[in-house]
Short mmCIF file of C-alpha atoms in Angstrom, two decimals:
data_model
loop_
_atom_site.label_atom_id
_atom_site.label_comp_id
_atom_site.label_asym_id
_atom_site.label_seq_id
_atom_site.Cartn_x
_atom_site.Cartn_y
_atom_site.Cartn_z
CA MET A 1 18.91 7.40 -14.54
CA TRP A 2 21.13 8.87 -11.88
CA LEU A 3 20.82 10.73 -8.63
CA THR A 4 22.25 14.23 -8.92
CA GLN A 5 21.33 15.57 -5.51
CA LEU A 6 20.12 14.22 -2.19
CA THR A 7 19.42 16.46 0.78
CA CYS A 8 18.37 15.22 4.21
CA ARG A 9 17.37 17.26 7.23
CA ARG A 10 17.10 15.68 10.68
CA PHE A 11 16.84 12.14 9.27
CA ARG A 12 18.13 9.73 11.95
CA CYS A 13 21.66 10.93 12.79
CA LEU A 14 21.88 12.96 9.58
CA ASP A 15 21.26 16.52 10.64
CA GLU A 16 22.17 18.23 7.42
CA ILE A 17 23.36 16.35 4.35
CA ASP A 18 23.85 17.68 0.84
CA PHE A 19 25.05 14.81 -1.29
CA THR A 20 25.83 15.39 -4.99
CA PRO A 21 27.03 12.07 -6.42
CA GLY A 22 28.48 11.53 -9.86
CA PRO A 23 26.90 9.38 -12.57
CA GLY A 24 29.22 6.38 -12.09
CA LEU A 25 30.69 4.81 -9.00
CA ASN A 26 30.36 6.67 -5.68
CA ILE A 27 32.01 5.27 -2.59
CA ILE A 28 30.98 6.46 0.85
CA HIS A 29 33.61 5.48 3.31
CA GLY A 30 33.34 5.59 7.09
CA ASP A 31 33.55 3.57 10.29
CA ASN A 32 30.56 1.72 11.68
CA ALA A 33 27.59 3.70 13.05
CA GLN A 34 28.54 6.98 11.36
CA GLY A 35 25.38 7.27 9.22
CA LYS A 36 26.36 5.61 5.92
CA THR A 37 23.42 3.23 5.86
CA SER A 38 21.06 6.02 6.98
CA LEU A 39 22.06 8.00 3.90
CA LEU A 40 21.04 5.11 1.61
CA GLU A 41 17.95 4.54 3.73
CA ALA A 42 16.91 8.20 3.24
CA PHE A 43 17.23 7.81 -0.54
CA LEU A 44 15.28 4.54 -0.48
CA TYR A 45 12.56 6.15 1.64
CA VAL A 46 12.01 9.13 -0.63
CA CYS A 47 11.75 6.80 -3.66
CA THR A 48 9.53 4.10 -2.17
CA ALA A 49 7.90 5.65 0.94
CA ARG A 50 9.38 2.76 2.89
CA SER A 51 12.49 2.02 4.85
CA HIS A 52 14.25 -1.34 4.65
CA ARG A 53 14.91 -1.19 8.39
CA THR A 54 11.63 -0.14 9.99
CA LEU A 55 7.92 0.28 9.36
CA HIS A 56 7.62 3.20 11.76
CA GLU A 57 8.49 6.69 10.55
CA ARG A 58 9.00 8.02 14.06
CA GLU A 59 12.13 5.87 14.30
CA LEU A 60 13.56 7.75 11.33
CA VAL A 61 13.47 11.11 13.08
CA SER A 62 16.59 12.55 14.71
CA HIS A 63 16.48 12.11 18.45
CA GLY A 64 14.38 14.84 20.07
CA ASP A 65 13.03 16.20 16.77
CA ASP A 66 9.47 16.35 15.41
CA GLY A 67 10.15 15.40 11.83
CA PHE A 68 12.50 15.05 8.90
CA SER A 69 12.64 15.98 5.25
CA ILE A 70 14.37 14.39 2.29
CA THR A 71 14.69 15.68 -1.27
CA ALA A 72 16.10 13.68 -4.16
CA VAL A 73 16.76 15.02 -7.66
CA ALA A 74 17.42 12.48 -10.38
CA GLN A 75 18.24 12.84 -14.04
CA ARG A 76 16.24 10.51 -16.28
CA SER A 77 17.04 10.17 -19.98
CA ASP A 78 14.40 12.70 -21.00
CA ARG A 79 13.69 14.75 -17.89
CA GLU A 80 14.61 15.65 -14.35
CA VAL A 81 12.55 14.26 -11.44
CA THR A 82 12.39 15.74 -7.94
CA LEU A 83 10.91 13.71 -5.10
CA GLU A 84 10.31 15.09 -1.62
CA ALA A 85 9.33 13.35 1.60
CA HIS A 86 8.35 15.38 4.64
CA TYR A 87 7.43 13.89 7.95
CA TRP A 88 6.13 16.22 10.63
CA GLN A 89 4.32 15.31 13.85
CA ARG A 90 3.24 11.88 12.63
CA ALA A 91 2.02 13.12 9.24
CA LYS A 92 3.90 12.24 6.06
CA ARG A 93 3.73 14.19 2.83
CA PHE A 94 5.19 13.37 -0.54
CA LYS A 95 5.74 15.62 -3.53
CA ILE A 96 6.69 14.89 -7.11
CA ASN A 97 8.26 17.87 -8.88
CA GLY A 98 6.78 20.13 -6.19
CA VAL A 99 3.23 18.75 -6.50
CA ALA A 100 1.74 17.14 -3.38
CA GLN A 101 0.68 13.48 -3.81
CA THR A 102 -2.10 11.70 -1.99
CA ARG A 103 -1.43 8.13 -3.08
CA ILE A 104 1.75 6.24 -2.31
CA SER A 105 1.27 4.22 -5.50
CA ASP A 106 1.85 7.40 -7.53
CA ILE A 107 5.30 7.94 -6.00
CA LEU A 108 6.68 4.49 -6.76
CA GLY A 109 8.65 4.06 -9.96
CA ARG A 110 9.52 7.76 -10.43
CA ILE A 111 13.10 7.03 -9.43
CA ASN A 112 13.90 3.33 -9.71
CA THR A 113 16.36 1.91 -7.22
CA VAL A 114 17.81 -1.46 -6.35
CA PHE A 115 19.08 -1.93 -2.81
CA PHE A 116 21.57 -4.65 -1.99
CA SER A 117 22.79 -5.38 1.53
CA PRO A 118 24.31 -8.42 3.28
CA GLU A 119 20.84 -9.25 4.66
CA ASP A 120 19.70 -9.99 1.11
CA VAL A 121 21.23 -13.43 1.40
CA GLY A 122 18.06 -13.97 3.49
CA LEU A 123 16.23 -14.01 0.15
CA ILE A 124 17.92 -17.33 -0.48
CA LYS A 125 18.22 -18.89 2.95
CA GLY A 126 15.48 -17.05 4.84
CA SER A 127 11.74 -17.58 5.16
CA ALA A 128 9.08 -17.36 2.47
CA THR A 129 7.94 -14.09 4.11
CA GLN A 130 11.20 -12.45 3.03
CA ARG A 131 10.78 -13.63 -0.53
CA ARG A 132 7.18 -12.40 -0.65
CA ARG A 133 8.29 -9.00 0.68
CA PHE A 134 10.91 -8.90 -2.08
CA LEU A 135 8.27 -9.74 -4.71
CA ASP A 136 5.88 -7.13 -3.35
CA MET A 137 8.46 -4.33 -3.20
CA GLU A 138 9.92 -5.02 -6.63
CA ILE A 139 6.68 -5.56 -8.53
CA SER A 140 5.14 -2.44 -6.94
CA GLN A 141 8.06 -0.38 -8.22
CA ILE A 142 7.45 -1.26 -11.83
CA ASN A 143 3.71 -1.94 -11.74
CA PRO A 144 1.47 0.45 -9.73
CA ARG A 145 -1.60 -1.70 -10.47
CA TYR A 146 0.01 -4.49 -8.47
CA LEU A 147 0.29 -2.33 -5.37
CA VAL A 148 -3.40 -1.38 -5.57
CA ALA A 149 -4.44 -5.05 -5.84
CA LEU A 150 -2.05 -6.05 -3.05
CA GLN A 151 -3.32 -3.42 -0.63
CA GLN A 152 -6.90 -4.48 -1.38
CA TYR A 153 -6.03 -8.13 -0.91
CA ARG A 154 -4.40 -7.47 2.48
CA GLN A 155 -7.32 -5.38 3.74
CA ILE A 156 -9.95 -7.95 2.68
CA LEU A 157 -7.84 -10.79 4.08
CA LYS A 158 -7.75 -9.02 7.46
CA GLN A 159 -11.54 -8.69 7.36
CA ARG A 160 -11.99 -12.35 6.45
CA ASN A 161 -9.58 -13.53 9.16
CA SER A 162 -11.30 -11.38 11.72
CA LEU A 163 -14.60 -12.97 10.67
CA LEU A 164 -13.06 -16.44 11.07
CA LYS A 165 -12.06 -15.59 14.65
CA GLN A 166 -15.74 -15.23 15.54
CA HIS A 167 -17.62 -18.07 17.12
CA ARG A 168 -19.38 -19.96 14.27
CA PRO A 169 -19.00 -17.37 11.50
CA ASP A 170 -22.04 -16.71 9.32
CA PRO A 171 -21.62 -18.65 6.02
CA THR A 172 -23.26 -15.88 3.97
CA MET A 173 -20.81 -13.37 5.43
CA LEU A 174 -17.93 -15.66 4.44
CA ASP A 175 -19.36 -15.95 0.90
CA VAL A 176 -19.47 -12.19 0.69
CA TRP A 177 -15.85 -11.66 1.80
CA ASP A 178 -14.64 -14.52 -0.42
CA ALA A 179 -16.22 -12.76 -3.38
CA GLN A 180 -14.20 -9.62 -2.51
CA LEU A 181 -10.96 -11.54 -1.93
CA VAL A 182 -10.94 -13.50 -5.19
CA PRO A 183 -10.39 -10.75 -7.82
CA SER A 184 -7.56 -8.97 -5.96
CA GLY A 185 -5.95 -12.32 -5.07
CA GLU A 186 -6.06 -13.43 -8.71
CA THR A 187 -4.39 -10.21 -9.85
CA VAL A 188 -1.64 -10.62 -7.24
CA MET A 189 -0.97 -14.22 -8.35
CA ARG A 190 -0.92 -13.43 -12.09
CA GLU A 191 1.41 -10.45 -11.69
CA ARG A 192 3.77 -12.42 -9.44
CA ASP A 193 3.85 -15.26 -11.94
CA ALA A 194 4.72 -12.91 -14.83
CA PHE A 195 7.37 -11.12 -12.76
CA VAL A 196 9.14 -14.28 -11.58
CA ARG A 197 9.15 -15.70 -15.13
CA ALA A 198 10.91 -12.60 -16.40
CA LEU A 199 13.23 -12.42 -13.40
CA SER A 200 14.16 -16.08 -13.69
CA VAL A 201 15.57 -15.70 -17.23
CA ARG A 202 17.73 -12.77 -16.16
CA ALA A 203 18.85 -14.42 -12.90
CA THR A 204 19.93 -17.63 -14.64
CA GLU A 205 22.03 -15.58 -17.08
CA ALA A 206 23.59 -13.53 -14.27
CA TYR A 207 24.39 -16.59 -12.17
CA ALA A 208 26.01 -18.37 -15.11
CA ARG A 209 28.39 -15.44 -15.46
CA ILE A 210 29.37 -15.61 -11.77
CA ALA A 211 29.63 -19.42 -11.49
CA ALA A 212 30.08 -20.87 -14.96
CA ASP A 213 29.78 -24.55 -13.99
CA GLU A 214 26.46 -24.39 -12.10
CA GLU A 215 22.91 -23.51 -12.99
CA LEU A 216 20.50 -21.34 -11.02
CA ALA A 217 16.79 -21.94 -11.59
CA LEU A 218 14.10 -19.67 -10.21
CA ALA A 219 10.38 -20.41 -10.24
CA TYR A 220 7.23 -18.97 -8.77
CA ALA A 221 5.98 -21.44 -6.15
CA PRO A 222 2.39 -20.34 -5.60
CA ASP A 223 0.13 -21.79 -2.95
CA LEU A 224 -2.43 -22.29 -5.73
CA GLU A 225 -1.32 -23.77 -9.04
CA ASP A 226 -4.00 -21.94 -10.98
CA PRO A 227 -5.15 -18.41 -10.05
CA ALA A 228 -8.55 -19.17 -11.61
CA SER A 229 -9.14 -21.86 -8.97
CA PHE A 230 -8.98 -19.37 -6.07
CA ALA A 231 -12.74 -19.17 -5.51
CA ALA A 232 -13.13 -22.97 -5.54
CA THR A 233 -10.10 -23.44 -3.26
CA LEU A 234 -11.46 -21.01 -0.69
CA GLU A 235 -14.71 -22.92 -0.69
CA GLN A 236 -12.99 -26.29 -0.23
CA ALA A 237 -10.78 -24.95 2.56
CA ARG A 238 -13.61 -23.25 4.40
CA GLU A 239 -14.06 -25.88 7.10
CA THR A 240 -10.33 -25.94 7.80
CA ASP A 241 -10.29 -22.15 7.83
CA ILE A 242 -13.10 -22.03 10.37
CA ARG A 243 -11.36 -24.62 12.55
CA ARG A 244 -8.00 -22.84 12.42
CA LYS A 245 -9.61 -19.41 12.58
CA GLN A 246 -7.59 -18.07 9.66
CA THR A 247 -7.38 -18.13 5.86
CA THR A 248 -5.18 -21.12 5.06
CA ARG A 249 -5.02 -20.84 1.27
CA GLY A 250 -4.10 -17.96 -1.04
CA PRO A 251 -1.23 -15.83 -2.35
CA HIS A 252 -0.29 -14.82 1.20
CA ARG A 253 1.30 -18.29 1.35
CA ASP A 254 3.27 -18.00 -1.90
CA ASP A 255 7.01 -18.58 -2.25
CA ILE A 256 9.74 -18.57 -4.88
CA SER A 257 11.67 -21.79 -5.42
CA ILE A 258 15.41 -21.24 -5.87
CA VAL A 259 17.41 -24.20 -7.09
CA ILE A 260 21.18 -24.33 -7.63
CA ALA A 261 22.68 -27.29 -9.51
CA GLY A 262 19.46 -29.22 -9.03
CA LYS A 263 19.17 -28.73 -5.25
CA PRO A 264 17.04 -26.29 -3.23
CA ALA A 265 19.45 -23.45 -2.40
CA ARG A 266 17.74 -22.61 0.88
CA ILE A 267 18.70 -25.94 2.44
CA PHE A 268 21.60 -27.30 0.42
CA GLY A 269 23.32 -24.17 -0.86
CA SER A 270 26.79 -23.38 0.49
CA GLN A 271 27.35 -19.88 1.86
CA GLY A 272 29.21 -18.96 -1.32
CA GLN A 273 26.37 -20.27 -3.52
CA GLN A 274 23.80 -18.39 -1.48
CA LYS A 275 25.75 -15.13 -1.77
CA SER A 276 26.18 -15.60 -5.51
CA ALA A 277 22.47 -16.36 -5.89
CA ALA A 278 21.52 -13.22 -3.94
CA LEU A 279 23.84 -11.20 -6.18
CA ALA A 280 22.38 -12.82 -9.31
CA LEU A 281 18.87 -11.94 -8.12
CA LYS A 282 19.82 -8.29 -7.68
CA LEU A 283 21.57 -8.15 -11.06
CA ALA A 284 18.49 -9.71 -12.63
CA GLU A 285 16.33 -7.08 -10.99
CA ILE A 286 18.49 -4.32 -12.47
CA GLU A 287 18.08 -5.78 -15.97
CA LEU A 288 14.36 -6.29 -15.47
CA ILE A 289 13.80 -2.66 -14.43
CA HIS A 290 15.83 -1.65 -17.48
CA ASP A 291 13.57 -3.80 -19.69
CA GLN A 292 10.41 -2.29 -18.20
CA ALA A 293 11.38 1.33 -17.54
CA GLY A 294 13.74 1.71 -20.49
CA GLU A 295 16.47 2.96 -18.14
CA TYR A 296 18.79 1.43 -15.60
CA PRO A 297 17.86 1.92 -11.94
CA ILE A 298 20.23 3.37 -9.34
CA LEU A 299 22.03 0.66 -7.38
CA MET A 300 22.75 1.00 -3.66
CA LEU A 301 25.28 -1.38 -2.19
CA ASP A 302 25.21 -1.24 1.59
CA GLU A 303 28.31 -2.82 3.17
CA VAL A 304 28.24 -5.49 0.49
CA LEU A 305 31.87 -5.24 -0.62
CA ALA A 306 33.16 -6.79 2.60
CA GLU A 307 30.91 -9.78 1.98
CA LEU A 308 31.97 -10.35 -1.61
CA ASP A 309 35.32 -11.85 -2.49
CA ALA A 310 37.42 -10.17 -5.18
CA HIS A 311 36.06 -12.48 -7.90
CA ARG A 312 32.40 -11.74 -7.19
CA ALA A 313 33.04 -8.02 -6.62
CA GLN A 314 34.91 -7.71 -9.90
CA HIS A 315 32.15 -9.53 -11.66
CA LEU A 316 29.57 -7.19 -10.16
CA PHE A 317 31.35 -4.06 -11.38
CA GLU A 318 32.13 -5.61 -14.76
CA SER A 319 28.50 -6.43 -15.46
CA LEU A 320 27.36 -3.01 -14.37
CA ALA A 321 30.22 -1.39 -16.28
CA ASP A 322 29.37 2.23 -16.85
CA LYS A 323 25.63 1.70 -17.27
CA VAL A 324 24.49 1.95 -13.68
CA GLN A 325 25.05 4.61 -11.05
CA CYS A 326 26.28 2.94 -7.86
CA LEU A 327 26.12 4.32 -4.34
CA VAL A 328 28.42 2.13 -2.27
CA THR A 329 29.02 2.26 1.48
CA THR A 330 32.03 0.53 2.98
CA THR A 331 34.33 0.46 5.98
CA GLU A 332 37.19 -0.96 3.87
CA ARG A 333 39.94 1.43 2.85
CA GLU A 334 41.64 -0.72 0.26
CA LEU A 335 39.26 -1.21 -2.66
CA THR A 336 41.46 -1.15 -5.73
CA GLU A 337 41.37 -4.90 -6.26
CA LYS A 338 37.60 -5.21 -5.84
CA ILE A 339 36.59 -2.36 -8.09
CA GLY A 340 39.20 -3.27 -10.67
CA GLY A 341 40.80 0.16 -10.94
CA ARG A 342 37.62 1.92 -12.05
CA PRO A 343 37.34 5.68 -11.49
CA TYR A 344 35.13 6.67 -8.59
CA ARG A 345 34.11 9.58 -6.40
CA ARG A 346 34.94 9.22 -2.76
CA TYR A 347 33.08 10.60 0.25
CA GLN A 348 33.81 10.36 3.93
CA MET A 349 31.01 9.99 6.50
CA THR A 350 31.92 10.92 10.06
CA ARG A 351 29.31 11.25 12.80
CA GLY A 352 26.50 12.18 10.41
CA ARG A 353 28.57 14.64 8.35
CA LEU A 354 29.43 13.91 4.74
CA GLU A 355 32.52 15.29 3.03
CA ALA A 356 33.58 14.88 -0.58
CA GLN A 357 37.22 13.90 -0.99
CA MET D 1 -9.43 23.06 22.86
CA ASP D 2 -9.42 19.27 23.16
CA ALA D 3 -13.20 19.28 22.73
CA PHE D 4 -12.81 20.93 19.32
CA ARG D 5 -10.01 18.62 18.30
CA ARG D 6 -12.31 15.64 18.70
CA LEU D 7 -14.42 16.99 15.82
CA PRO D 8 -13.73 15.54 12.37
CA GLY D 9 -11.41 17.62 10.21
CA VAL D 10 -10.21 19.86 13.06
CA GLY D 11 -6.49 19.81 13.82
CA LYS D 12 -4.44 21.55 16.47
CA ARG D 13 -4.21 24.85 14.60
CA SER D 14 -7.91 25.02 13.67
CA ALA D 15 -8.91 24.18 17.24
CA GLU D 16 -6.71 27.02 18.49
CA ARG D 17 -8.25 29.47 16.03
CA LEU D 18 -11.81 28.43 16.87
CA VAL D 19 -11.26 28.78 20.60
CA LEU D 20 -9.56 32.17 20.28
CA HIS D 21 -12.32 33.37 17.96
CA LEU D 22 -15.09 32.34 20.35
CA LEU D 23 -13.30 33.90 23.31
CA SER D 24 -12.66 37.23 21.60
CA ALA D 25 -16.03 37.51 19.77
CA PRO D 26 -19.06 39.15 21.51
CA GLU D 27 -20.40 36.89 24.25
CA GLY D 28 -23.73 36.48 22.46
CA GLU D 29 -22.11 34.70 19.55
CA ALA D 30 -20.67 31.95 21.71
CA HIS D 31 -23.99 31.49 23.52
CA GLN D 32 -25.86 31.33 20.24
CA LEU D 33 -23.57 28.55 19.04
CA SER D 34 -23.87 26.52 22.23
CA GLU D 35 -27.66 26.91 22.17
CA ALA D 36 -27.83 25.90 18.51
CA ILE D 37 -25.83 22.76 19.26
CA ALA D 38 -27.96 21.91 22.30
CA THR D 39 -31.24 22.43 20.40
CA ALA D 40 -30.06 20.39 17.46
CA ARG D 41 -29.03 17.54 19.74
CA ALA D 42 -32.32 17.65 21.60
CA ARG D 43 -34.53 17.83 18.51
CA ILE D 44 -32.78 15.57 16.07
CA THR D 45 -33.30 11.84 16.39
CA THR D 46 -33.11 8.91 14.03
CA CYS D 47 -36.28 8.14 12.08
CA SER D 48 -37.93 4.97 13.37
CA GLN D 49 -38.48 3.81 9.79
CA CYS D 50 -35.48 4.74 7.68
CA ARG D 51 -32.99 5.56 10.48
CA ASN D 52 -32.05 8.84 8.79
CA LEU D 53 -31.49 11.89 10.99
CA THR D 54 -34.69 13.90 11.44
CA GLU D 55 -36.49 16.47 13.58
CA THR D 56 -39.85 14.71 13.23
CA ASN D 57 -40.48 11.01 13.64
CA PRO D 58 -41.14 9.44 11.15
CA CYS D 59 -39.07 11.78 8.99
CA GLY D 60 -40.26 14.16 6.28
CA ILE D 61 -39.23 11.81 3.49
CA CYS D 62 -40.93 8.72 4.96
CA THR D 63 -44.21 10.63 5.48
CA ASP D 64 -44.20 12.46 2.11
CA SER D 65 -47.06 10.90 0.14
CA ARG D 66 -45.64 12.23 -3.16
CA ARG D 67 -42.61 9.99 -2.82
CA ASP D 68 -42.47 6.54 -4.38
CA ALA D 69 -42.81 4.03 -1.55
CA SER D 70 -42.07 1.07 -3.83
CA ILE D 71 -38.34 1.82 -3.92
CA ILE D 72 -35.80 2.08 -1.08
CA CYS D 73 -32.25 3.34 -1.46
CA VAL D 74 -29.79 1.92 1.11
CA VAL D 75 -26.93 4.24 2.10
CA GLU D 76 -24.09 3.96 4.63
CA GLN D 77 -24.51 7.33 6.33
CA PRO D 78 -27.02 10.22 6.48
CA ALA D 79 -24.52 12.19 4.37
CA GLY D 80 -25.13 9.72 1.52
CA ALA D 81 -28.89 10.34 1.63
CA MET D 82 -28.24 14.10 1.76
CA ALA D 83 -26.01 13.88 -1.31
CA ILE D 84 -28.67 12.00 -3.30
CA GLU D 85 -31.37 14.43 -2.13
CA LYS D 86 -29.31 17.35 -3.42
CA GLY D 87 -29.41 15.72 -6.85
CA GLY D 88 -33.21 15.87 -6.66
CA MET D 89 -33.73 13.08 -9.21
CA TYR D 90 -34.47 10.31 -6.76
CA ARG D 91 -38.10 10.18 -5.58
CA GLY D 92 -38.10 6.99 -3.54
CA LEU D 93 -37.40 6.37 0.16
CA TYR D 94 -34.14 5.77 2.02
CA HIS D 95 -32.68 3.40 4.53
CA VAL D 96 -29.58 4.50 6.47
CA LEU D 97 -27.33 1.72 7.84
CA HIS D 98 -25.03 3.96 9.93
CA GLY D 99 -22.08 1.81 8.89
CA VAL D 100 -21.03 -1.13 6.73
CA LEU D 101 -20.09 -4.74 7.46
CA ASN D 102 -16.65 -4.59 9.03
CA PRO D 103 -15.57 -7.67 11.03
CA LEU D 104 -12.33 -5.92 12.06
CA GLU D 105 -14.33 -3.29 13.90
CA GLY D 106 -16.90 -5.79 15.12
CA VAL D 107 -19.68 -4.58 12.83
CA GLY D 108 -21.96 -7.37 11.60
CA PRO D 109 -25.61 -7.61 10.45
CA THR D 110 -26.82 -7.19 14.04
CA GLU D 111 -24.89 -3.95 14.59
CA LEU D 112 -26.29 -2.55 11.33
CA ARG D 113 -29.78 -3.52 12.56
CA LEU D 114 -30.57 -5.03 9.19
CA GLU D 115 -33.76 -6.56 10.66
CA ARG D 116 -35.18 -3.02 10.58
CA LEU D 117 -34.76 -3.00 6.81
CA TYR D 118 -36.25 -6.49 6.48
CA THR D 119 -39.29 -5.43 8.52
CA ARG D 120 -39.90 -2.56 6.11
CA LEU D 121 -39.93 -5.02 3.21
CA ASP D 122 -42.43 -7.31 4.93
CA GLY D 123 -45.13 -4.69 4.30
CA GLY D 124 -45.12 -5.78 0.66
CA THR D 125 -45.21 -2.30 -0.92
CA VAL D 126 -41.48 -2.25 -1.69
CA GLU D 127 -40.57 -3.61 -5.15
CA GLU D 128 -36.93 -2.48 -5.47
CA VAL D 129 -33.97 -1.93 -3.14
CA VAL D 130 -31.11 0.16 -4.56
CA VAL D 131 -27.86 -0.48 -2.69
CA ALA D 132 -25.80 2.73 -2.67
CA THR D 133 -23.04 1.79 -0.22
CA ASN D 134 -19.58 3.18 -1.03
CA ALA D 135 -17.29 1.51 -3.58
CA THR D 136 -14.89 0.20 -0.90
CA ALA D 137 -14.26 -3.47 -0.10
CA GLU D 138 -16.52 -3.12 2.95
CA GLY D 139 -19.22 -1.29 0.94
CA GLU D 140 -19.14 -3.95 -1.79
CA ALA D 141 -19.28 -6.77 0.77
CA THR D 142 -22.31 -5.14 2.40
CA ALA D 143 -24.01 -4.75 -0.99
CA LEU D 144 -23.42 -8.41 -1.83
CA TYR D 145 -24.64 -9.50 1.60
CA LEU D 146 -27.85 -7.50 1.19
CA SER D 147 -28.47 -8.95 -2.25
CA ARG D 148 -28.09 -12.46 -0.81
CA GLN D 149 -30.41 -11.76 2.12
CA LEU D 150 -33.01 -9.89 0.09
CA GLY D 151 -32.90 -12.41 -2.75
CA GLN D 152 -35.24 -14.68 -0.78
CA ARG D 153 -37.84 -11.92 -0.55
CA ASN D 154 -39.95 -10.76 -3.41
CA VAL D 155 -37.93 -7.61 -4.26
CA ARG D 156 -35.57 -6.53 -7.00
CA VAL D 157 -32.11 -5.67 -5.62
CA THR D 158 -29.97 -3.27 -7.68
CA ARG D 159 -26.56 -1.67 -7.20
CA ILE D 160 -25.79 1.91 -8.24
CA ALA D 161 -23.34 2.17 -11.17
CA HIS D 162 -19.74 3.21 -10.60
CA GLY D 163 -17.68 5.03 -13.15
CA VAL D 164 -16.27 8.21 -14.55
CA PRO D 165 -17.59 11.45 -12.95
CA MET D 166 -19.78 13.58 -15.24
CA GLY D 167 -17.98 16.49 -16.91
CA SER D 168 -14.62 14.94 -16.17
CA GLY D 169 -12.01 13.56 -18.55
CA LEU D 170 -10.92 9.93 -18.58
CA GLU D 171 -7.37 11.01 -17.87
CA PHE D 172 -8.42 12.23 -14.42
CA SER D 173 -9.88 8.87 -13.37
CA ASP D 174 -7.77 6.29 -11.59
CA GLU D 175 -7.25 2.82 -13.03
CA ALA D 176 -9.59 1.03 -10.62
CA THR D 177 -12.47 3.38 -11.49
CA LEU D 178 -11.82 3.03 -15.21
CA SER D 179 -11.70 -0.75 -15.11
CA HIS D 180 -14.95 -0.76 -13.11
CA ALA D 181 -16.52 1.64 -15.62
CA MET D 182 -15.35 -0.62 -18.46
CA GLU D 183 -16.90 -3.69 -16.84
CA GLY D 184 -20.19 -1.88 -16.28
CA ARG D 185 -20.46 -0.54 -19.83
CA THR D 186 -23.95 -0.24 -21.38
CA PRO D 187 -25.11 -0.50 -25.01
CA LEU D 188 -25.53 2.81 -26.87
CA GLY D 189 -28.77 3.75 -28.58
#
């Protein structure tokens, strides 16, 4: 699928943008702080109802304004999809093909995107929280059921933790909230397990193409080995939970183990290995969405080119070839070597104004 | 205008319209409304037995001898009891909790005054308690809690069924409802 049109009104510093990218490689050039990342952020927001930079919509509004609106039109293999996001005086509204939507889970997956920025190396070297956020975002995109279970799990977990904060919580009350927590927690664990299994195959392949002499191995590292043991585990951990006043076991403590050449990449990986692993993860994600949705997602590369050396950059564009639409932001002027002489459309972003060149 | 905006479902625009309407309509209309609100507030209390909203205490349902006193339906809010009453098929009594268990908002068994429900069961006439709390995590937790607490007493505790709305197609139901309906399936014939 590919984005044919993106319009933004009063989104951050983007007062009025009408962006009509081509199906292949699109390069948005500009100095720092001109609005390049905001353009990608707007597209990400209209597709996922979330920003990668903030959880608060009011930060996305142009200074002094009451709201913003974003419209994205994408061409899928069999149809055209239009998504709209409107934010006005603290209320957000989403539309699919002009029809208002009440549930965020219905918006996800209409236009599939993969976002890659230099911060994604945090997936390898950062905390487990970052890897869980990655899992949650990506699985929700291709599996709306997951998002429903996840939202339930989080809500019930909050209730249970708030109960644990009370002085000597009532055991029957704990029983009751445990019974609510178990089914949604089990679903979250099973879906994560299936997703990481599929991702791992693709990531190992992708990494082998970038670094032929090393192996990348990815595995789901759940807090609980067996999802079916969740109820029993909660019961065993109850005394600890009461003492620590929080839920100590469950999928909210999950991680992904990432191993390069037999060593945990988070601790022992070199910077180069960590960058390659992050790239392999993103390439794997692209293939996985293709497997599930039957079409390639749209790839956004935010300031990534400067971080990748010519070898990795060339590899990236080779493996994407002409299959995937790419929206690339960069401050670099000389790109010929990195993109390997491929044709591209070029845009210039200056102080929130976009011009095709 | 702020007073109107505090009402549920009234936004800035609606509040503006309501205020302008009341100010431009004949004076009598505004007085009538304020009197109606004052009278309603003064007359309506919660029933000392079922805690539903009522003008008489105990309420019309609790004192109606034609109703089946062996069955009590537990609902979250008076609106739930009103909805079931509209259906007209239920002939038992009610018990209104005015909330559900919600530790985040500091609502526990004490805040729901569950002892009032237990006292009603001590009379011995009640044989069944139907829990009709909403199908939310909090509603389900409350239902399970009640079944645990009432299990020790000599009553049957049941939960209302959840599933596909009558006269509606499967394609209009969300996945959670359908999977619940599938789990709660019943034998035909």
